[in-house]
mmCIF file of C-alpha atoms in Angstrom:
data_model
loop_
_atom_site.group_PDB
_atom_site.id
_atom_site.type_symbol
_atom_site.label_atom_id
_atom_site.label_comp_id
_atom_site.label_asym_id
_atom_site.label_seq_id
_atom_site.Cartn_x
_atom_site.Cartn_y
_atom_site.Cartn_z
ATOM 1 C CA MET A 244 -0.378 0.361 -0.226
ATOM 2 C CA GLY A 245 3.009 2.290 0.557
ATOM 3 C CA MET A 246 4.610 1.982 -2.836
ATOM 4 C CA SER A 247 1.153 2.967 -4.541
ATOM 5 C CA ILE A 248 1.663 6.598 -1.941
ATOM 6 C CA LEU A 249 4.545 6.907 -3.283
ATOM 7 C CA PHE A 250 4.208 6.006 -6.823
ATOM 8 C CA ALA A 251 0.962 8.189 -6.638
ATOM 9 C CA PRO A 252 2.360 11.708 -8.025
ATOM 10 C CA VAL A 253 4.353 9.850 -10.568
ATOM 11 C CA MET A 254 2.676 7.199 -11.720
ATOM 12 C CA PRO A 255 -0.785 8.004 -10.875
ATOM 13 C CA PHE A 256 -3.075 5.736 -12.198
ATOM 14 C CA PHE A 257 -1.278 3.355 -12.104
ATOM 15 C CA SER A 258 -0.905 3.614 -8.477
ATOM 16 C CA GLU A 259 -4.148 4.001 -7.952
ATOM 17 C CA TYR A 260 -5.352 0.765 -9.770
ATOM 18 C CA CYS A 261 -3.268 -0.601 -7.295
ATOM 19 C CA TYR A 262 -4.628 0.864 -4.724
ATOM 20 C CA GLN A 263 -7.613 0.952 -5.282
ATOM 21 C CA ASN A 264 -7.912 -3.243 -5.789
ATOM 22 C CA LEU A 265 -5.949 -4.035 -2.610
ATOM 23 C CA ARG A 266 -8.359 -1.676 -0.073
ATOM 24 C CA LEU A 267 -10.543 -3.557 -1.042
ATOM 25 C CA TYR A 268 -9.044 -6.846 0.537
ATOM 26 C CA HIS A 269 -8.473 -4.054 3.602
ATOM 27 C CA SER A 270 -10.526 -4.514 6.925
ATOM 28 C CA ASP A 271 -10.520 -1.001 7.225
ATOM 29 C CA LYS A 272 -12.145 0.236 4.498
ATOM 30 C CA ASP A 273 -15.654 -0.116 6.115
ATOM 31 C CA ASN A 274 -14.577 1.325 8.951
ATOM 32 C CA THR A 275 -16.307 4.224 9.967
ATOM 33 C CA SER A 276 -14.430 5.007 13.306
ATOM 34 C CA LEU A 277 -11.154 5.686 10.435
ATOM 35 C CA PRO A 278 -11.048 9.405 9.644
ATOM 36 C CA ARG A 279 -12.258 10.010 5.743
ATOM 37 C CA ASP A 280 -8.248 10.385 5.065
ATOM 38 C CA ALA A 281 -7.425 7.442 6.194
ATOM 39 C CA PRO A 282 -5.214 4.563 4.802
ATOM 40 C CA TYR A 283 -7.469 1.765 3.264
ATOM 41 C CA ARG A 284 -10.760 4.454 3.844
ATOM 42 C CA SER A 285 -9.805 6.921 1.575
ATOM 43 C CA GLN A 286 -11.466 7.127 -1.992
ATOM 44 C CA SER A 287 -8.243 7.658 -3.917
ATOM 45 C CA VAL A 288 -4.947 7.605 -3.276
ATOM 46 C CA HIS A 289 -4.248 10.789 -4.241
ATOM 47 C CA TYR A 290 -6.742 12.111 -0.737
ATOM 48 C CA LEU A 291 -3.958 11.086 0.756
ATOM 49 C CA MET A 292 -0.558 12.148 2.660
ATOM 50 C CA ILE A 293 2.655 10.854 1.517
ATOM 51 C CA PRO A 294 3.571 8.676 4.643
ATOM 52 C CA LYS A 295 6.665 10.071 6.895
ATOM 53 C CA PRO A 296 9.840 8.359 6.783
ATOM 54 C CA ASP A 297 11.359 6.086 9.607
ATOM 55 C CA GLU A 298 14.296 7.602 10.377
ATOM 56 C CA SER A 299 14.909 3.989 12.788
ATOM 57 C CA LEU A 300 15.772 2.250 9.835
ATOM 58 C CA ILE A 301 18.427 4.157 8.396
ATOM 59 C CA SER A 302 21.732 3.200 9.282
ATOM 60 C CA GLU A 303 24.368 5.267 8.264
ATOM 61 C CA LYS A 304 26.819 1.431 7.721
ATOM 62 C CA VAL A 305 25.192 0.535 5.181
ATOM 63 C CA GLU A 306 25.019 4.465 3.605
ATOM 64 C CA THR A 307 28.662 4.509 3.847
ATOM 65 C CA ALA A 308 29.424 1.297 2.360
ATOM 66 C CA ILE A 309 26.880 2.063 -0.676
ATOM 67 C CA ASP A 310 27.904 5.021 -1.150
ATOM 68 C CA LEU A 311 31.842 3.471 -1.195
ATOM 69 C CA MET A 312 31.135 0.868 -4.049
ATOM 70 C CA GLN A 313 28.757 3.483 -5.911
ATOM 71 C CA ARG A 314 32.650 5.175 -6.078
ATOM 72 C CA VAL A 315 34.718 2.514 -6.949
ATOM 73 C CA VAL A 316 32.364 1.327 -9.663
ATOM 74 C CA GLU A 317 32.588 5.351 -10.885
ATOM 75 C CA THR A 318 36.293 5.312 -10.859
ATOM 76 C CA SER A 319 36.898 1.840 -12.603
ATOM 77 C CA ARG A 320 34.168 2.664 -15.104
ATOM 78 C CA LYS A 321 36.199 5.988 -15.808
ATOM 79 C CA ILE A 322 39.653 4.413 -15.697
ATOM 80 C CA ARG A 323 37.925 2.176 -18.165
ATOM 81 C CA ASP A 324 36.803 4.748 -20.485
ATOM 82 C CA GLN A 325 40.215 6.816 -20.184
ATOM 83 C CA LYS A 326 41.850 3.227 -22.150
ATOM 84 C CA LYS A 327 38.889 2.735 -24.620
ATOM 85 C CA LEU A 328 38.608 -1.210 -23.046
ATOM 86 C CA PRO A 329 35.111 -2.523 -24.136
ATOM 87 C CA VAL A 330 32.585 -2.927 -21.015
ATOM 88 C CA LYS A 331 31.988 -6.559 -22.210
ATOM 89 C CA LEU A 332 35.846 -6.792 -21.656
ATOM 90 C CA PRO A 333 36.145 -8.130 -18.146
ATOM 91 C CA LEU A 334 38.839 -7.393 -16.113
ATOM 92 C CA GLN A 335 41.462 -9.257 -14.783
ATOM 93 C CA GLU A 336 41.703 -7.349 -11.748
ATOM 94 C CA ILE A 337 40.778 -3.880 -9.801
ATOM 95 C CA VAL A 338 43.355 -2.561 -7.119
ATOM 96 C CA VAL A 339 41.261 -0.261 -4.578
ATOM 97 C CA VAL A 340 44.605 1.647 -2.977
ATOM 98 C CA HIS A 341 43.009 3.380 0.927
ATOM 99 C CA HIS A 342 45.068 3.755 3.978
ATOM 100 C CA ASP A 343 42.019 3.689 6.330
ATOM 101 C CA LYS A 344 40.964 -0.172 7.081
ATOM 102 C CA LYS A 345 37.374 1.280 7.687
ATOM 103 C CA VAL A 346 37.021 2.094 4.180
ATOM 104 C CA LEU A 347 38.392 -1.081 2.958
ATOM 105 C CA SER A 348 36.096 -3.376 4.969
ATOM 106 C CA ASN A 349 33.225 -1.380 4.028
ATOM 107 C CA ILE A 350 34.206 -2.253 0.013
ATOM 108 C CA GLU A 351 35.169 -5.331 0.572
ATOM 109 C CA ALA A 352 31.538 -6.337 2.108
ATOM 110 C CA MET A 353 29.785 -4.443 -1.480
ATOM 111 C CA THR A 354 32.824 -7.199 -3.169
ATOM 112 C CA LYS A 355 30.419 -9.016 -5.513
ATOM 113 C CA VAL A 356 28.340 -5.900 -6.562
ATOM 114 C CA ILE A 357 31.193 -4.498 -7.805
ATOM 115 C CA LEU A 358 32.663 -6.868 -9.452
ATOM 116 C CA SER A 359 29.546 -7.881 -11.416
ATOM 117 C CA GLU A 360 29.136 -4.041 -11.889
ATOM 118 C CA VAL A 361 32.455 -3.184 -13.252
ATOM 119 C CA ASN A 362 32.461 -6.624 -15.005
ATOM 120 C CA ALA A 363 35.699 -8.172 -13.385
ATOM 121 C CA LEU A 364 37.499 -11.297 -12.155
ATOM 122 C CA LYS A 365 38.659 -10.082 -8.622
ATOM 123 C CA LEU A 366 39.408 -7.189 -5.334
ATOM 124 C CA VAL A 367 41.824 -6.452 -4.431
ATOM 125 C CA LEU A 368 42.251 -4.165 -0.849
ATOM 126 C CA SER A 369 45.900 -2.055 -0.263
ATOM 127 C CA SER A 370 46.439 0.279 2.460
ATOM 128 C CA ALA A 371 50.075 0.184 1.297
ATOM 129 C CA ASP A 372 50.228 2.799 -1.375
ATOM 130 C CA GLN A 373 53.799 2.803 -1.708
ATOM 131 C CA ASP A 374 52.992 -0.816 -3.817
ATOM 132 C CA TRP A 375 50.822 1.026 -6.264
ATOM 133 C CA ALA A 376 52.153 4.996 -6.526
ATOM 134 C CA THR A 377 56.016 6.893 -5.837
ATOM 135 C CA LEU A 378 55.581 10.176 -4.821
ATOM 136 C CA SER A 379 58.211 12.334 -5.447
ATOM 137 C CA CYS A 380 58.888 17.042 -5.677
#
């Protein structure tokens, strides 16, 4: 039911169709003690207010991991584009170098998604940047 309410501004006819069919099976549709604009009692999905988000369901750890995964995928795609490598050609490995172990562990948790998005066979995580780059003045 919540999805039909959220989709109402974007897909009005489909969300109205879903709402009307879902409310038929809910016990509150004929409950006169509820206000007319209550979910399941309202005559249209467009008369309902968009629900407030449940802040307790938001996980900072998951958001951080997803953000890091997106950055790795975007960077990999940019490098692939710069080197003019076709997307269908699987890469042997992707190397991610970062000094923070927490960042590397978050990226490691998303390994399967990163490999499938970038079309790579192996993900190498390293905190030893001196092995991968030469710093000079």
